[in-house]
Coordinates of C-alpha atoms in Angstrom, one line a residue:
X1 CA -20.0 8.8 -25.8
X2 CA -18.1 11.1 -23.2
X3 CA -18.3 11.7 -19.5
X4 CA -19.8 15.1 -18.9
X5 CA -17.2 16.0 -16.3
X6 CA -16.9 19.5 -17.6
X7 CA -20.5 20.2 -16.8
X8 CA -20.9 18.3 -13.5
X9 CA -20.0 20.4 -10.4
X10 CA -19.0 18.5 -7.2
X11 CA -21.0 19.4 -4.1
X12 CA -18.6 19.6 -1.1
X13 CA -20.3 17.6 1.8
X14 CA -18.2 19.3 4.4
X15 CA -19.1 22.9 3.5
X16 CA -18.6 25.1 6.7
X17 CA -19.0 22.4 9.4
X18 CA -20.0 23.8 12.8
X19 CA -17.3 24.3 15.6
X20 CA -17.9 22.0 18.5
X21 CA -19.6 24.0 21.3
X22 CA -18.4 22.7 24.7
X23 CA -20.3 23.3 27.9
X24 CA -18.9 25.7 30.6
X25 CA -15.9 23.8 32.2
X26 CA -16.3 22.6 35.8
X27 CA -12.8 21.2 36.1
X28 CA -9.5 21.9 34.3
X29 CA -9.9 19.2 31.7
X30 CA -10.0 19.9 27.9
X31 CA -12.8 17.7 26.9
X32 CA -16.5 16.7 27.8
X33 CA -16.9 13.7 30.1
X34 CA -19.9 11.3 30.4
X35 CA -19.9 9.3 33.6
X36 CA -22.0 6.3 34.6
X37 CA -22.2 6.5 38.5
X38 CA -23.3 4.0 41.1
X39 CA -24.5 5.9 44.0
X40 CA -24.6 4.5 47.6
X41 CA -27.3 6.2 49.7
X42 CA -26.5 6.5 53.4
X43 CA -29.2 6.9 56.1
X44 CA -32.2 6.7 53.8
X45 CA -31.0 9.4 51.4
X46 CA -29.0 12.6 51.0
X47 CA -28.7 14.7 54.2
X48 CA -28.9 18.5 54.1
X49 CA -27.1 20.2 56.8
X50 CA -27.8 23.8 57.6
X51 CA -25.3 26.1 59.5
X52 CA -23.0 23.2 60.3
X53 CA -20.1 24.1 62.7
X54 CA -19.9 27.1 64.9
X55 CA -16.5 27.9 63.2
X56 CA -18.3 28.6 59.9
X57 CA -18.0 32.4 59.0
X58 CA -21.1 32.2 56.9
X59 CA -24.1 29.8 56.9
X60 CA -23.3 27.1 54.2
X61 CA -25.6 24.4 52.9
X62 CA -23.9 21.0 52.7
X63 CA -25.2 17.8 51.3
X64 CA -23.6 14.4 52.1
X65 CA -22.5 12.0 49.3
X66 CA -21.2 8.5 49.8
X67 CA -18.2 7.7 47.7
X68 CA -18.8 4.8 45.3
X69 CA -17.5 3.2 42.2
X70 CA -18.7 3.6 38.6
X71 CA -17.7 4.0 34.9
X72 CA -16.5 7.3 33.4
X73 CA -15.7 8.0 29.7
X74 CA -14.0 11.1 28.2
X75 CA -15.5 12.0 24.9
X76 CA -15.6 14.9 22.4
X77 CA -18.9 15.7 20.8
X78 CA -20.4 18.0 18.2
X79 CA -23.1 18.4 15.7
X80 CA -23.0 18.6 11.9
X81 CA -25.0 17.9 8.8
X82 CA -24.5 14.5 7.2
X83 CA -23.9 14.4 3.5
X84 CA -23.2 11.7 0.7
X85 CA -19.6 10.7 0.0
X86 CA -19.7 12.6 -3.3
X87 CA -22.4 14.6 -5.0
X88 CA -22.5 16.0 -8.5
X89 CA -24.8 18.4 -10.2
X90 CA -25.4 17.6 -13.9
X91 CA -25.6 20.5 -16.4
X92 CA -25.0 20.8 -20.2
X93 CA -22.5 22.6 -22.3
X94 CA -24.7 22.6 -25.4
X95 CA -28.2 23.6 -26.5
X96 CA -30.9 21.6 -28.2
X97 CA -33.9 19.4 -27.5
X98 CA -33.6 16.4 -25.1
X99 CA -34.1 13.2 -27.1
X100 CA -33.7 10.7 -24.4
X101 CA -33.4 10.4 -20.5
X102 CA -33.5 6.7 -19.6
X103 CA -33.2 7.2 -15.8
X104 CA -35.5 8.2 -12.9
X105 CA -35.1 9.7 -9.4
X106 CA -33.9 7.0 -6.9
X107 CA -32.3 4.9 -9.7
X108 CA -28.8 3.6 -9.2
X109 CA -26.4 4.5 -12.0
X110 CA -22.8 3.6 -12.9
X111 CA -19.9 5.8 -13.8
X112 CA -20.2 6.7 -17.6
X113 CA -23.9 5.5 -17.9
X114 CA -25.7 7.6 -20.5
X115 CA -28.2 10.0 -18.9
X116 CA -29.3 12.4 -21.6
X117 CA -29.0 12.6 -25.4
X118 CA -29.4 16.1 -26.8
X119 CA -30.4 16.8 -30.5
X120 CA -27.1 17.4 -32.4
X121 CA -28.5 18.2 -35.9
X122 CA -26.9 21.6 -35.9
X123 CA -23.5 19.9 -35.3
X124 CA -23.8 17.4 -38.3
X125 CA -23.7 20.3 -40.8
X126 CA -21.0 22.2 -39.1
X127 CA -18.8 19.0 -39.1
X128 CA -19.5 18.5 -42.7
X129 CA -18.5 22.0 -43.7
X130 CA -15.2 21.6 -41.5
X131 CA -14.4 18.3 -43.3
X132 CA -14.5 20.1 -46.6
X133 CA -12.3 22.9 -45.4
X134 CA -9.7 20.2 -44.3
X135 CA -9.9 18.7 -47.7
X136 CA -9.3 21.9 -49.5
X137 CA -6.4 22.9 -47.3
X138 CA -4.8 19.5 -47.9
X139 CA -5.0 20.0 -51.6
X140 CA -3.4 23.4 -51.4
X141 CA -0.6 22.0 -49.3
X142 CA -0.1 19.0 -51.7
X143 CA 0.0 21.5 -54.6
X144 CA 2.8 23.6 -52.9
X145 CA 4.8 20.5 -52.1
X146 CA 4.4 19.2 -55.7
X147 CA 5.7 22.6 -57.0
X148 CA 8.6 22.3 -54.7
X149 CA 9.8 19.3 -56.7
X150 CA 13.3 18.3 -55.6
X151 CA 12.9 20.5 -52.5
X152 CA 11.2 17.6 -50.7
X153 CA 13.5 14.9 -49.3
X154 CA 12.2 11.4 -48.9
X155 CA 13.6 8.1 -47.6
X156 CA 14.6 5.7 -50.3
X157 CA 13.7 2.7 -48.2
X158 CA 12.9 1.8 -44.6
X159 CA 15.4 1.3 -41.9
X160 CA 17.1 2.6 -38.6
X161 CA 18.8 6.0 -38.5
X162 CA 22.2 5.4 -37.2
X163 CA 23.9 8.9 -37.6
X164 CA 22.6 12.4 -38.4
X165 CA 24.8 15.1 -39.8
X166 CA 22.5 18.1 -39.8
X167 CA 19.7 19.8 -37.9
X168 CA 16.6 21.8 -38.8
X169 CA 17.2 25.2 -40.1
X170 CA 20.6 24.4 -41.5
X171 CA 21.6 25.7 -45.0
X172 CA 22.9 22.7 -47.1
X173 CA 24.4 22.3 -50.6
X174 CA 23.2 19.9 -53.2
X175 CA 24.3 16.4 -52.4
X176 CA 24.9 17.0 -48.7
X177 CA 24.8 13.8 -46.6
X178 CA 22.0 14.4 -44.0
X179 CA 21.8 10.9 -42.3
X180 CA 22.8 7.3 -42.5
X181 CA 20.3 4.6 -42.4
X182 CA 20.5 0.9 -42.1
X183 CA 17.9 -1.6 -43.2
X184 CA 17.4 -3.3 -39.8
X185 CA 14.4 -5.4 -41.2
X186 CA 16.8 -8.1 -42.2
X187 CA 20.0 -9.4 -40.6
X188 CA 23.0 -11.1 -42.2
X189 CA 25.1 -13.8 -40.5
X190 CA 28.4 -15.0 -42.0
X191 CA 29.9 -18.1 -40.3
X192 CA 32.6 -20.7 -41.4
X193 CA 31.6 -24.2 -42.3
X194 CA 34.0 -27.1 -42.9
X195 CA 34.9 -26.8 -46.7
X196 CA 34.1 -30.5 -47.1
X197 CA 30.4 -29.7 -45.9
X198 CA 30.0 -26.7 -48.1
X199 CA 29.9 -29.1 -51.1
X200 CA 26.4 -30.0 -50.0
X201 CA 25.1 -26.4 -49.1
X202 CA 23.2 -24.3 -51.6
X203 CA 21.6 -20.9 -51.7
X204 CA 18.0 -21.0 -50.5
X205 CA 18.6 -23.9 -48.1
X206 CA 16.9 -23.4 -44.7
X207 CA 19.2 -22.7 -41.8
X208 CA 18.6 -22.8 -38.0
X209 CA 20.2 -19.7 -36.3
X210 CA 20.8 -19.8 -32.6
X211 CA 21.5 -16.6 -30.6
X212 CA 24.2 -17.3 -28.0
X213 CA 23.2 -14.8 -25.5
X214 CA 19.6 -16.0 -25.1
X215 CA 19.8 -19.5 -26.7
X216 CA 17.0 -18.4 -29.0
X217 CA 16.6 -20.3 -32.3
X218 CA 15.5 -18.5 -35.5
X219 CA 15.0 -19.5 -39.0
X220 CA 17.2 -18.1 -41.8
X221 CA 18.0 -18.8 -45.4
X222 CA 21.3 -19.5 -47.1
X223 CA 22.1 -16.4 -49.2
X224 CA 25.6 -17.2 -50.5
X225 CA 28.2 -19.8 -50.2
X226 CA 31.7 -18.2 -50.7
X227 CA 34.2 -19.9 -52.9
X228 CA 37.3 -19.3 -51.0
X229 CA 38.6 -21.4 -48.1
X230 CA 41.0 -20.8 -45.3
X231 CA 42.7 -22.7 -42.5
X232 CA 41.7 -22.0 -38.8
X233 CA 44.3 -22.0 -36.0
X234 CA 43.0 -25.4 -35.0
X235 CA 44.0 -26.6 -38.4
X236 CA 40.4 -27.0 -39.9
X237 CA 39.9 -25.9 -43.6
X238 CA 36.7 -23.8 -43.6
X239 CA 34.6 -21.8 -46.2
X240 CA 32.3 -18.8 -45.2
X241 CA 28.5 -19.1 -45.7
X242 CA 26.2 -16.0 -45.6
X243 CA 22.7 -16.6 -44.0
X244 CA 20.0 -14.0 -43.9
X245 CA 17.0 -13.8 -41.6
X246 CA 14.1 -11.4 -40.9
X247 CA 14.3 -9.0 -37.9
X248 CA 11.1 -8.2 -36.0
X249 CA 13.0 -5.5 -34.0
X250 CA 14.6 -7.6 -31.3
X251 CA 17.8 -8.4 -33.1
X252 CA 20.8 -6.1 -32.5
X253 CA 23.9 -5.5 -34.6
X254 CA 27.0 -7.5 -33.6
X255 CA 24.9 -10.2 -31.7
X256 CA 26.8 -13.6 -31.7
X257 CA 25.2 -16.6 -33.3
X258 CA 25.8 -20.0 -34.8
X259 CA 23.9 -21.9 -37.5
X260 CA 23.0 -25.4 -38.8
X261 CA 22.0 -25.8 -42.5
X262 CA 19.4 -28.5 -43.5
X263 CA 19.4 -29.9 -39.9
X264 CA 22.8 -31.6 -40.7
X265 CA 25.7 -29.2 -41.4
X266 CA 26.8 -27.1 -38.4
X267 CA 29.1 -24.2 -38.6
X268 CA 32.7 -24.4 -37.3
X269 CA 32.5 -21.4 -35.1
X270 CA 30.1 -18.5 -34.2
X271 CA 29.7 -15.3 -36.2
X272 CA 28.2 -11.8 -35.6
X273 CA 24.8 -10.5 -37.0
X274 CA 25.0 -7.4 -39.0
X275 CA 22.3 -5.3 -40.7
X276 CA 21.7 -6.4 -44.2
X277 CA 21.9 -3.0 -46.0
X278 CA 22.9 0.6 -45.5
X279 CA 22.4 3.9 -47.4
X280 CA 22.6 7.7 -46.8
X281 CA 19.8 10.3 -47.2
X282 CA 21.1 13.2 -49.2
X283 CA 19.8 16.7 -50.2
X284 CA 19.1 17.1 -53.9
X285 CA 19.1 20.8 -54.1
X286 CA 20.5 23.8 -52.3
X287 CA 18.4 25.4 -49.6
X288 CA 17.4 25.7 -45.9
X289 CA 16.2 22.4 -44.2
X290 CA 12.6 22.8 -42.9
X291 CA 10.9 20.1 -40.9
X292 CA 14.0 18.0 -40.4
X293 CA 13.7 16.3 -37.1
X294 CA 15.6 13.0 -37.5
X295 CA 17.5 11.6 -34.5
X296 CA 19.7 8.6 -34.3
X297 CA 17.6 5.7 -33.4
X298 CA 14.6 6.9 -35.3
X299 CA 12.9 4.4 -37.6
X300 CA 12.0 5.6 -41.2
X301 CA 9.7 4.0 -43.8
X302 CA 10.2 3.9 -47.5
X303 CA 9.0 7.1 -49.2
X304 CA 8.6 9.0 -45.8
X305 CA 9.1 12.8 -46.1
X306 CA 12.2 13.6 -44.2
X307 CA 12.5 17.4 -44.7
X308 CA 11.8 20.2 -47.2
X309 CA 14.5 22.4 -48.6
X310 CA 13.2 25.9 -48.7
X311 CA 14.4 29.3 -50.1
X312 CA 13.1 32.7 -50.4
X313 CA 10.9 31.7 -53.2
X314 CA 9.2 28.6 -51.8
X315 CA 9.4 28.7 -48.0
X316 CA 6.6 31.2 -47.3
X317 CA 4.0 29.5 -49.6
X318 CA 4.7 26.1 -48.2
X319 CA 4.6 27.3 -44.7
X320 CA 1.3 29.2 -45.3
X321 CA -0.3 26.1 -46.7
X322 CA 0.8 23.9 -43.9
X323 CA -0.5 26.4 -41.3
X324 CA -3.9 26.5 -43.2
X325 CA -4.2 22.7 -43.2
X326 CA -3.3 22.5 -39.4
X327 CA -5.9 25.2 -38.7
X328 CA -8.6 23.3 -40.6
X329 CA -7.7 20.0 -38.9
X330 CA -7.8 21.5 -35.4
X331 CA -11.3 23.1 -36.2
X332 CA -12.6 19.7 -37.3
X333 CA -11.3 17.9 -34.3
X334 CA -12.8 20.6 -31.9
X335 CA -16.3 20.0 -33.5
X336 CA -16.0 16.3 -33.1
X337 CA -15.0 16.8 -29.4
X338 CA -18.1 19.1 -28.9
X339 CA -20.3 16.3 -30.5
X340 CA -19.5 14.2 -27.3
X341 CA -21.1 17.0 -25.2
X342 CA -24.5 16.0 -26.8
X343 CA -24.3 12.6 -24.9
X344 CA -24.4 13.4 -21.2
X345 CA -23.0 10.7 -18.9
X346 CA -22.9 10.1 -15.2
X347 CA -19.5 11.4 -13.7
X348 CA -19.7 8.8 -10.8
X349 CA -21.5 5.7 -9.7
X350 CA -24.3 6.6 -7.3
X351 CA -28.1 7.3 -6.9
X352 CA -30.1 9.9 -8.7
X353 CA -31.4 12.0 -5.9
X354 CA -33.0 14.8 -8.2
X355 CA -34.1 15.1 -11.8
X356 CA -35.4 18.4 -13.3
X357 CA -34.9 18.0 -17.1
X358 CA -36.9 15.3 -19.1
X359 CA -37.4 14.2 -22.7
X360 CA -38.9 17.0 -24.9
X361 CA -37.4 19.9 -22.8
X362 CA -35.3 22.2 -24.9
X363 CA -31.9 23.5 -23.6
X364 CA -31.0 27.1 -24.5
X365 CA -28.2 29.4 -23.4
X366 CA -30.0 29.7 -20.0
X367 CA -31.5 26.4 -19.3
X368 CA -28.3 24.5 -20.3
X369 CA -26.5 25.9 -17.3
X370 CA -29.3 24.9 -14.9
X371 CA -29.4 21.9 -12.7
X372 CA -30.6 18.9 -14.9
X373 CA -30.0 16.2 -12.3
X374 CA -28.1 15.5 -9.0
X375 CA -26.3 12.2 -8.5
X376 CA -24.9 11.2 -5.1
X377 CA -22.6 8.4 -4.0
X378 CA -24.7 6.9 -1.3
X379 CA -22.4 4.0 -0.4
X380 CA -21.3 6.0 2.6
X381 CA -22.4 9.2 4.4
X382 CA -19.8 11.6 5.7
X383 CA -19.9 14.6 8.0
X384 CA -17.3 17.0 9.4
X385 CA -16.7 18.2 12.9
X386 CA -14.6 21.3 13.8
X387 CA -12.5 20.3 16.8
X388 CA -11.0 22.9 19.1
X389 CA -7.2 23.1 19.1
X390 CA -7.0 22.0 22.8
X391 CA -8.8 18.7 21.9
X392 CA -7.4 17.9 18.3
X393 CA -4.4 15.9 19.8
X394 CA -6.9 13.5 21.3
X395 CA -8.4 12.5 17.9
X396 CA -6.8 9.8 15.8
X397 CA -7.6 8.3 12.4
X398 CA -9.7 5.1 12.8
X399 CA -11.3 6.2 16.1
X400 CA -14.9 5.2 16.6
X401 CA -17.9 7.5 17.3
X402 CA -21.5 7.2 18.1
X403 CA -24.0 9.1 16.0
X404 CA -27.6 10.0 16.9
X405 CA -30.1 12.0 14.9
X406 CA -33.4 13.8 16.3
X407 CA -35.0 12.7 13.1
X408 CA -34.3 9.0 13.9
X409 CA -35.4 8.5 17.5
X410 CA -34.0 5.5 19.4
X411 CA -31.3 4.5 17.0
X412 CA -27.6 5.0 17.1
X413 CA -25.1 4.7 14.2
X414 CA -21.3 4.0 14.2
X415 CA -18.9 6.4 12.6
X416 CA -15.2 6.3 12.0
X417 CA -12.6 9.2 12.0
X418 CA -11.3 9.1 8.3
X419 CA -9.2 12.2 8.0
X420 CA -7.9 14.9 10.3
X421 CA -7.0 18.3 8.5
X422 CA -3.6 19.7 9.5
X423 CA -4.8 23.2 8.3
X424 CA -6.5 25.1 11.2
X425 CA -9.2 27.7 10.8
X426 CA -9.1 30.6 13.4
X427 CA -12.1 32.7 14.3
X428 CA -12.4 35.0 17.4
X429 CA -9.1 34.0 18.6
X430 CA -9.9 30.2 18.6
X431 CA -8.4 27.7 16.1
X432 CA -10.3 24.7 15.2
X433 CA -9.5 21.7 12.8
X434 CA -11.8 19.7 10.5
X435 CA -12.3 16.1 11.3
X436 CA -14.0 14.0 8.6
X437 CA -16.2 11.1 9.8
X438 CA -17.7 8.4 7.7
X439 CA -20.8 6.3 8.5
X440 CA -21.1 3.1 6.5
X441 CA -24.3 1.6 7.9
X442 CA -26.7 4.5 7.8
X443 CA -30.1 3.0 7.2
X444 CA -32.6 5.7 8.4
X445 CA -30.4 8.7 7.8
X446 CA -30.9 11.0 4.9
X447 CA -28.4 13.5 3.4
X448 CA -28.8 16.9 5.0
X449 CA -30.0 15.6 8.3
X450 CA -28.5 17.1 11.5
X451 CA -26.6 14.6 13.7
X452 CA -25.0 14.5 17.0
X453 CA -21.6 12.7 17.2
X454 CA -19.6 11.6 20.2
X455 CA -16.0 10.4 19.9
X456 CA -14.8 8.5 22.9
X457 CA -11.2 9.3 23.5
X458 CA -10.6 7.9 27.0
X459 CA -12.5 5.9 29.7
X460 CA -12.1 4.2 33.1
X461 CA -14.3 1.5 34.6
X462 CA -15.0 0.8 38.3
X463 CA -13.3 3.9 39.6
X464 CA -14.3 6.1 42.7
X465 CA -16.5 9.0 41.8
X466 CA -17.6 12.1 43.7
X467 CA -19.5 15.2 42.6
X468 CA -17.2 17.9 41.3
X469 CA -18.8 20.4 43.8
X470 CA -17.3 18.3 46.6
X471 CA -13.9 19.4 45.4
X472 CA -12.4 22.7 46.9
X473 CA -9.4 24.7 46.1
X474 CA -6.2 22.7 46.2
X475 CA -8.1 19.5 45.6
X476 CA -9.4 19.5 49.2
X477 CA -12.5 17.4 50.0
X478 CA -14.5 17.9 53.2
X479 CA -14.9 14.3 54.6
X480 CA -17.1 13.2 57.4
X481 CA -14.9 11.7 60.2
X482 CA -17.6 9.3 61.8
X483 CA -15.3 9.6 64.9
X484 CA -12.2 8.3 63.0
X485 CA -10.2 11.3 61.9
X486 CA -7.2 10.8 59.6
X487 CA -3.7 11.7 60.4
X488 CA -3.0 13.3 57.0
X489 CA -6.1 15.5 57.2
X490 CA -5.4 19.3 56.3
X491 CA -6.6 21.7 59.0
X492 CA -7.8 25.2 58.0
X493 CA -7.6 27.8 61.0
X494 CA -9.4 31.0 60.7
X495 CA -7.5 34.2 61.3
X496 CA -8.9 37.1 63.5
X497 CA -9.5 39.1 60.3
X498 CA -11.6 36.6 58.8
X499 CA -13.7 35.8 61.9
X500 CA -14.6 39.6 62.1
X501 CA -16.0 39.8 58.6
X502 CA -17.5 37.7 55.8
X503 CA -14.6 38.3 53.5
X504 CA -12.7 35.6 51.7
X505 CA -10.4 33.3 53.7
X506 CA -6.8 32.4 52.8
X507 CA -4.5 29.7 54.1
X508 CA -1.2 28.3 53.5
X509 CA -1.1 24.7 52.2
X510 CA 1.8 22.3 51.7
X511 CA 4.1 23.4 48.8
X512 CA 3.2 27.1 49.3
X513 CA -0.1 27.1 47.5
X514 CA -2.5 29.8 48.9
X515 CA -6.0 28.4 49.6
X516 CA -8.4 31.2 49.0
X517 CA -12.0 31.2 50.3
X518 CA -11.9 28.0 52.5
X519 CA -13.5 28.1 56.0
X520 CA -12.4 25.8 58.8
X521 CA -13.9 22.3 58.7
X522 CA -17.2 22.0 60.7
X523 CA -17.3 19.7 63.7
X524 CA -17.2 16.1 62.7
X525 CA -15.7 16.8 59.3
X526 CA -12.1 17.2 58.0
X527 CA -10.3 18.4 54.8
X528 CA -8.4 15.7 53.0
X529 CA -6.4 16.1 49.7
X530 CA -7.3 13.8 46.8
X531 CA -5.8 13.1 43.3
X532 CA -8.3 13.5 40.5
X533 CA -8.8 11.9 37.1
X534 CA -11.6 12.2 34.5
X535 CA -14.4 14.5 35.2
X536 CA -17.5 16.3 33.7
X537 CA -19.7 19.1 34.9
X538 CA -21.1 16.9 37.7
X539 CA -18.8 14.0 38.7
X540 CA -15.1 13.5 39.0
X541 CA -12.8 10.4 39.3
X542 CA -10.8 10.1 42.6
X543 CA -7.6 8.2 42.1
X544 CA -6.2 8.6 45.7
X545 CA -7.2 10.2 49.0
X546 CA -10.6 8.6 49.5
X547 CA -11.9 5.1 49.7
X548 CA -15.4 3.6 48.8
X549 CA -17.9 4.3 51.6
X550 CA -16.3 7.6 52.7
X551 CA -18.9 10.3 53.1
X552 CA -18.1 13.7 51.7
X553 CA -20.0 16.9 51.6
X554 CA -21.2 18.5 48.4
X555 CA -21.2 22.4 48.7
X556 CA -24.4 24.0 47.7
X557 CA -23.1 27.5 48.4
X558 CA -21.2 28.4 45.2
X559 CA -18.7 30.4 47.1
X560 CA -16.8 27.3 48.1
X561 CA -17.9 25.2 45.3
X562 CA -15.8 23.6 42.6
X563 CA -17.3 25.9 39.9
X564 CA -16.4 29.0 42.0
X565 CA -12.9 27.8 42.1
X566 CA -12.9 26.9 38.3
X567 CA -13.9 30.6 37.7
X568 CA -11.2 31.8 39.9
X569 CA -8.6 29.8 38.0
X570 CA -9.8 31.1 34.7
X571 CA -9.6 34.6 35.9
X572 CA -5.9 34.2 36.9
X573 CA -6.1 32.6 40.4
X574 CA -3.8 29.8 41.6
X575 CA -4.0 26.4 39.7
X576 CA -5.8 23.5 41.3
X577 CA -3.0 21.1 42.4
X578 CA -3.5 17.3 42.3
X579 CA -2.0 14.8 44.7
X580 CA -1.9 14.2 48.3
X581 CA 0.4 15.4 51.0
X582 CA 4.1 14.7 50.7
X583 CA 4.5 13.0 54.1
X584 CA 2.7 11.4 57.1
X585 CA 1.2 13.2 60.0
X586 CA -1.2 15.9 60.3
X587 CA -1.0 19.0 58.2
X588 CA -2.2 22.5 59.3
X589 CA -3.2 25.4 56.9
X590 CA -3.8 28.7 58.5
X591 CA -5.8 31.5 57.0
X592 CA -3.7 34.7 57.5

């Protein structure tokens, strides 16, 4: 039973995510801000003043606002379609009648679960014919090898190749030494025993062999007791005893060991293990070596074909027979692999969200390529936002987001930033980056639903807030004096030219910034400079320059409003500067 990965196509859940559309900016920030504001109402409500101040060049509608504290958060939002973590469409690579389909829509399945069984009768006969072809090719090849006779070189016994003297394609004479082989299945250990002890040692006795490097004890058998004797430098008279033992592959030549025979007689000194036997593989005829691939360290078995000697009379026929055999074997294996395609399995663990083919349906060259079923990994839902290049640095992996959907009213869901693509996509001169989000607790959401996502990237609590339309060019705010003017107030004086027409005003502020379009402060009001923080289209944080309870005016005439100044900035006008005056005392700015 095989996994039908070749016929299951992954559905990308993040195909063409929408670029986040941001509202028209009211302040030079690169994000969207959602404030929560506590307003203080003075004098029973907001007061509208018409034609305030006889120094005003034009009639300006002003609305008073009392400075109060509130919470503000900076967030990046967007919309997208939510999709399963993975989604695969099942299709078939074969034709035939559907014999079984033991699953239903909505059912959970595991990876490699059997979904469909397709009738494979047509394959049975094809496989049988292919097996007969392999058998005939094998017989033809064996016949050619038999005719070659001595042209086939085989190993006399098993062992380890220690040295190779030829390579494939060499021309060798009869009797040429091709390789040396040692019988490493058995090891031999020759160690000295006291000659007096060897009187009691016989061939066939059991011996305990201890490897000195690992202190491992093995069992061997006494193979021979030598008749000669010699004297060691310590003066002991000793006789050598040969002990053999089986090698399962771990024993190495020249490894040091000692032995104790019959549990009583210990050797006088250690000896070295050696392989029990050695022989050479030789050519038995003249010819070119074909199929010779032995390397030092290879293991051979008794009777194994080592190489074939070829000449002009035999090489072509043997090679042709071998290729025919290989072709027949490959064709048979290919048919057996195709047989697995008749058992269609699930490529992932997930939920069946669609099933279009059932038992009894017949797959042909057209219907086999159709969507038989769709399986989705519903353990998590994901969606992708496309975030503007100006905002992407504010997004971090692991950040939390709030998700809502029009289709699920009154409910919010938690999402997490899982991945931020480093490859941008540019369209109409704007570059955006894909941000992949995951929703783990999504009860109520369905794949394909459109959702709204909001990622909070910055926030401030209990800060001073004023309407953005209260802020003028140069971060100047028109404050009500209440009979207590401030020493650091900025004075705007009208020029003769500005008084004789309704054209824009200009003034010189501290630091040389030109203040465009500001009129002198009406009676009872003054301009103060503020330092600004987070803002959105309606409210902005004041970091310095005002205190709670101050009353400021909100300009209803867009000529002097913050939005007008923002448009001027975007069209190449002077930047809005933050911060207050650089020193104490009154500052005067005159329109020239």
